[in-house]
Amino acid sequence: MESIRDSWLIETEIFLYSKLNMHNEALEKLVLISIEEKNFNKAEEYCQKNKKDELYEVLFRIISRNYQVNLTMIKNKTETEKFAIEAKNNLYKIQMLNILKRYGENITLDPFAILELIPGEWLISDDNLYLGSL
């Protein structure tokens, strides 16, 4: 695994992680790919293929953590760097909302754990989640 880690064999690396039940590592890689491609379909397909509903919560946790890391990094950046980070965070926001919409009624998504992961600057109403201003 060490010899292919972070190489052009990323698809093989993800496949091997899957076979070794190292789903967190596979989803970490897939989230990085998703940000580059601006599309989280591969990450969601991974959760579906592995038929483990708890992987959606793992995916949500990874995205939420990356979102929070970006928020802390943004403070000391130039305007250009801030713009790039905000663009990534916008993709993370959209995906977190998509996970909640698509899989929110799934009983394996622990509502208490998920609520703790929703960023504090988001406004919650009775009907929907609305993104507040940063």
PDB file of C-alpha atoms in Angstrom:
ATOM      1  CA  MET A   1       0.000   0.000   0.000  1.00  0.00           C
ATOM      2  CA  GLU A   2       2.804   2.394   0.816  1.00  0.00           C
ATOM      3  CA  SER A   3       4.212   2.185  -2.696  1.00  0.00           C
ATOM      4  CA  ILE A   4       0.957   3.277  -4.353  1.00  0.00           C
ATOM      5  CA  ARG A   5      -0.229   5.780  -1.735  1.00  0.00           C
ATOM      6  CA  ASP A   6      -0.791   9.240  -3.280  1.00  0.00           C
ATOM      7  CA  SER A   7       0.293   8.066  -6.713  1.00  0.00           C
ATOM      8  CA  TRP A   8      -1.503   7.898 -10.034  1.00  0.00           C
ATOM      9  CA  LEU A   9      -2.886   4.547  -8.885  1.00  0.00           C
ATOM     10  CA  ILE A  10      -5.456   6.226  -6.682  1.00  0.00           C
ATOM     11  CA  GLU A  11      -8.333   4.091  -8.006  1.00  0.00           C
ATOM     12  CA  THR A  12      -6.342   0.970  -7.129  1.00  0.00           C
ATOM     13  CA  GLU A  13      -5.597   2.397  -3.703  1.00  0.00           C
ATOM     14  CA  ILE A  14      -9.317   2.991  -3.087  1.00  0.00           C
ATOM     15  CA  PHE A  15     -10.124  -0.533  -4.297  1.00  0.00           C
ATOM     16  CA  LEU A  16      -7.556  -2.015  -1.915  1.00  0.00           C
ATOM     17  CA  TYR A  17      -8.855   0.063   0.984  1.00  0.00           C
ATOM     18  CA  SER A  18     -12.320  -1.286   0.228  1.00  0.00           C
ATOM     19  CA  LYS A  19     -11.151  -4.907   0.182  1.00  0.00           C
ATOM     20  CA  LEU A  20      -9.277  -4.376   3.454  1.00  0.00           C
ATOM     21  CA  ASN A  21     -12.388  -2.762   5.043  1.00  0.00           C
ATOM     22  CA  MET A  22     -10.442   0.484   5.428  1.00  0.00           C
ATOM     23  CA  HIS A  23     -13.486   2.522   4.438  1.00  0.00           C
ATOM     24  CA  ASN A  24     -12.472   5.735   6.223  1.00  0.00           C
ATOM     25  CA  GLU A  25      -9.246   5.893   4.231  1.00  0.00           C
ATOM     26  CA  ALA A  26     -11.084   5.176   0.975  1.00  0.00           C
ATOM     27  CA  LEU A  27     -13.646   7.895   1.683  1.00  0.00           C
ATOM     28  CA  GLU A  28     -10.878  10.378   2.599  1.00  0.00           C
ATOM     29  CA  LYS A  29      -9.357   9.823  -0.853  1.00  0.00           C
ATOM     30  CA  LEU A  30     -12.727  10.016  -2.552  1.00  0.00           C
ATOM     31  CA  VAL A  31     -13.521  13.327  -0.872  1.00  0.00           C
ATOM     32  CA  LEU A  32     -10.240  14.750  -2.186  1.00  0.00           C
ATOM     33  CA  ILE A  33     -11.117  13.520  -5.678  1.00  0.00           C
ATOM     34  CA  SER A  34     -14.632  14.916  -5.303  1.00  0.00           C
ATOM     35  CA  ILE A  35     -13.347  18.385  -4.463  1.00  0.00           C
ATOM     36  CA  GLU A  36     -11.029  18.334  -7.473  1.00  0.00           C
ATOM     37  CA  GLU A  37     -13.830  17.139  -9.766  1.00  0.00           C
ATOM     38  CA  LYS A  38     -16.485  19.290  -8.022  1.00  0.00           C
ATOM     39  CA  ASN A  39     -18.698  16.213  -7.876  1.00  0.00           C
ATOM     40  CA  PHE A  40     -19.294  13.818  -4.979  1.00  0.00           C
ATOM     41  CA  ASN A  41     -20.877  11.008  -7.016  1.00  0.00           C
ATOM     42  CA  LYS A  42     -17.892   8.669  -6.593  1.00  0.00           C
ATOM     43  CA  ALA A  43     -17.988   9.024  -2.812  1.00  0.00           C
ATOM     44  CA  GLU A  44     -21.718   8.324  -2.689  1.00  0.00           C
ATOM     45  CA  GLU A  45     -21.349   5.391  -5.101  1.00  0.00           C
ATOM     46  CA  TYR A  46     -18.666   3.956  -2.817  1.00  0.00           C
ATOM     47  CA  CYS A  47     -21.115   4.023   0.104  1.00  0.00           C
ATOM     48  CA  GLN A  48     -23.794   2.351  -2.029  1.00  0.00           C
ATOM     49  CA  LYS A  49     -21.456  -0.313  -3.447  1.00  0.00           C
ATOM     50  CA  ASN A  50     -20.198  -1.336  -0.041  1.00  0.00           C
ATOM     51  CA  LYS A  51     -23.769  -1.610   1.241  1.00  0.00           C
ATOM     52  CA  LYS A  52     -22.862  -0.130   4.579  1.00  0.00           C
ATOM     53  CA  ASP A  53     -25.317   2.595   5.496  1.00  0.00           C
ATOM     54  CA  GLU A  54     -23.011   3.834   8.250  1.00  0.00           C
ATOM     55  CA  LEU A  55     -20.586   4.960   5.535  1.00  0.00           C
ATOM     56  CA  TYR A  56     -22.870   7.918   4.786  1.00  0.00           C
ATOM     57  CA  GLU A  57     -22.291   9.150   8.330  1.00  0.00           C
ATOM     58  CA  VAL A  58     -18.531   8.605   7.894  1.00  0.00           C
ATOM     59  CA  LEU A  59     -18.689  10.596   4.658  1.00  0.00           C
ATOM     60  CA  PHE A  60     -20.627  13.364   6.415  1.00  0.00           C
ATOM     61  CA  ARG A  61     -18.026  13.451   9.217  1.00  0.00           C
ATOM     62  CA  ILE A  62     -15.113  13.724   6.778  1.00  0.00           C
ATOM     63  CA  ILE A  63     -16.757  16.528   4.834  1.00  0.00           C
ATOM     64  CA  SER A  64     -17.737  18.363   8.024  1.00  0.00           C
ATOM     65  CA  ARG A  65     -14.195  18.076   9.400  1.00  0.00           C
ATOM     66  CA  ASN A  66     -12.692  19.404   6.149  1.00  0.00           C
ATOM     67  CA  TYR A  67     -15.180  22.273   6.201  1.00  0.00           C
ATOM     68  CA  GLN A  68     -14.183  23.212   9.766  1.00  0.00           C
ATOM     69  CA  VAL A  69     -10.448  22.951   8.969  1.00  0.00           C
ATOM     70  CA  ASN A  70     -10.960  25.323   6.060  1.00  0.00           C
ATOM     71  CA  LEU A  71     -12.771  27.797   8.310  1.00  0.00           C
ATOM     72  CA  THR A  72      -9.801  27.931  10.669  1.00  0.00           C
ATOM     73  CA  MET A  73      -7.300  28.245   7.814  1.00  0.00           C
ATOM     74  CA  ILE A  74      -9.091  31.126   6.115  1.00  0.00           C
ATOM     75  CA  LYS A  75      -8.170  33.691   8.772  1.00  0.00           C
ATOM     76  CA  ASN A  76      -4.527  34.156   7.745  1.00  0.00           C
ATOM     77  CA  LYS A  77      -4.911  33.936   3.965  1.00  0.00           C
ATOM     78  CA  THR A  78      -4.792  36.440   1.138  1.00  0.00           C
ATOM     79  CA  GLU A  79      -8.007  37.395  -0.637  1.00  0.00           C
ATOM     80  CA  THR A  80      -7.238  35.030  -3.528  1.00  0.00           C
ATOM     81  CA  GLU A  81      -6.566  32.151  -1.152  1.00  0.00           C
ATOM     82  CA  LYS A  82      -9.721  32.982   0.826  1.00  0.00           C
ATOM     83  CA  PHE A  83     -11.762  32.852  -2.375  1.00  0.00           C
ATOM     84  CA  ALA A  84     -10.416  29.375  -3.224  1.00  0.00           C
ATOM     85  CA  ILE A  85     -11.096  28.092   0.304  1.00  0.00           C
ATOM     86  CA  GLU A  86     -14.613  29.555   0.294  1.00  0.00           C
ATOM     87  CA  ALA A  87     -15.286  27.835  -3.048  1.00  0.00           C
ATOM     88  CA  LYS A  88     -14.240  24.484  -1.541  1.00  0.00           C
ATOM     89  CA  ASN A  89     -16.355  25.119   1.541  1.00  0.00           C
ATOM     90  CA  ASN A  90     -19.336  25.910  -0.644  1.00  0.00           C
ATOM     91  CA  LEU A  91     -18.943  22.487  -2.281  1.00  0.00           C
ATOM     92  CA  TYR A  92     -18.721  20.915   1.178  1.00  0.00           C
ATOM     93  CA  LYS A  93     -21.889  22.752   2.291  1.00  0.00           C
ATOM     94  CA  ILE A  94     -23.814  21.587  -0.743  1.00  0.00           C
ATOM     95  CA  GLN A  95     -22.729  17.990  -0.236  1.00  0.00           C
ATOM     96  CA  MET A  96     -23.551  17.970   3.466  1.00  0.00           C
ATOM     97  CA  LEU A  97     -27.028  19.272   2.657  1.00  0.00           C
ATOM     98  CA  ASN A  98     -27.389  16.653  -0.092  1.00  0.00           C
ATOM     99  CA  ILE A  99     -26.500  13.876   2.331  1.00  0.00           C
ATOM    100  CA  LEU A 100     -29.069  15.171   4.812  1.00  0.00           C
ATOM    101  CA  LYS A 101     -31.746  15.416   2.102  1.00  0.00           C
ATOM    102  CA  ARG A 102     -31.055  12.043   0.477  1.00  0.00           C
ATOM    103  CA  TYR A 103     -30.198   9.930   3.491  1.00  0.00           C
ATOM    104  CA  GLY A 104     -31.531  11.901   6.463  1.00  0.00           C
ATOM    105  CA  GLU A 105     -34.363   9.468   7.088  1.00  0.00           C
ATOM    106  CA  ASN A 106     -31.980   6.538   7.054  1.00  0.00           C
ATOM    107  CA  ILE A 107     -31.955   5.118  10.563  1.00  0.00           C
ATOM    108  CA  THR A 108     -28.185   4.583  10.497  1.00  0.00           C
ATOM    109  CA  LEU A 109     -27.574   8.329  10.406  1.00  0.00           C
ATOM    110  CA  ASP A 110     -27.388   9.156  14.093  1.00  0.00           C
ATOM    111  CA  PRO A 111     -29.324  12.436  14.360  1.00  0.00           C
ATOM    112  CA  PHE A 112     -27.503  13.541  17.508  1.00  0.00           C
ATOM    113  CA  ALA A 113     -24.073  12.913  16.008  1.00  0.00           C
ATOM    114  CA  ILE A 114     -25.034  14.653  12.768  1.00  0.00           C
ATOM    115  CA  LEU A 115     -26.472  17.673  14.576  1.00  0.00           C
ATOM    116  CA  GLU A 116     -23.166  18.134  16.386  1.00  0.00           C
ATOM    117  CA  LEU A 117     -21.387  18.211  13.011  1.00  0.00           C
ATOM    118  CA  ILE A 118     -23.577  20.894  11.447  1.00  0.00           C
ATOM    119  CA  PRO A 119     -21.580  24.128  11.467  1.00  0.00           C
ATOM    120  CA  GLY A 120     -22.679  26.702  14.017  1.00  0.00           C
ATOM    121  CA  GLU A 121     -23.038  29.474  11.459  1.00  0.00           C
ATOM    122  CA  TRP A 122     -25.823  27.618   9.659  1.00  0.00           C
ATOM    123  CA  LEU A 123     -29.341  28.694  10.572  1.00  0.00           C
ATOM    124  CA  ILE A 124     -31.895  26.006  11.294  1.00  0.00           C
ATOM    125  CA  SER A 125     -35.619  26.545  10.780  1.00  0.00           C
ATOM    126  CA  ASP A 126     -38.530  24.172  11.127  1.00  0.00           C
ATOM    127  CA  ASP A 127     -38.621  23.373   7.406  1.00  0.00           C
ATOM    128  CA  ASN A 128     -35.060  23.423   6.150  1.00  0.00           C
ATOM    129  CA  LEU A 129     -31.477  24.156   6.863  1.00  0.00           C
ATOM    130  CA  TYR A 130     -30.427  27.563   5.617  1.00  0.00           C
ATOM    131  CA  LEU A 131     -26.878  28.715   5.204  1.00  0.00           C
ATOM    132  CA  GLY A 132     -26.249  31.813   7.275  1.00  0.00           C
ATOM    133  CA  SER A 133     -23.754  34.455   6.342  1.00  0.00           C
ATOM    134  CA  LEU A 134     -20.161  33.799   7.340  1.00  0.00           C
TER     135      LEU A 134
END
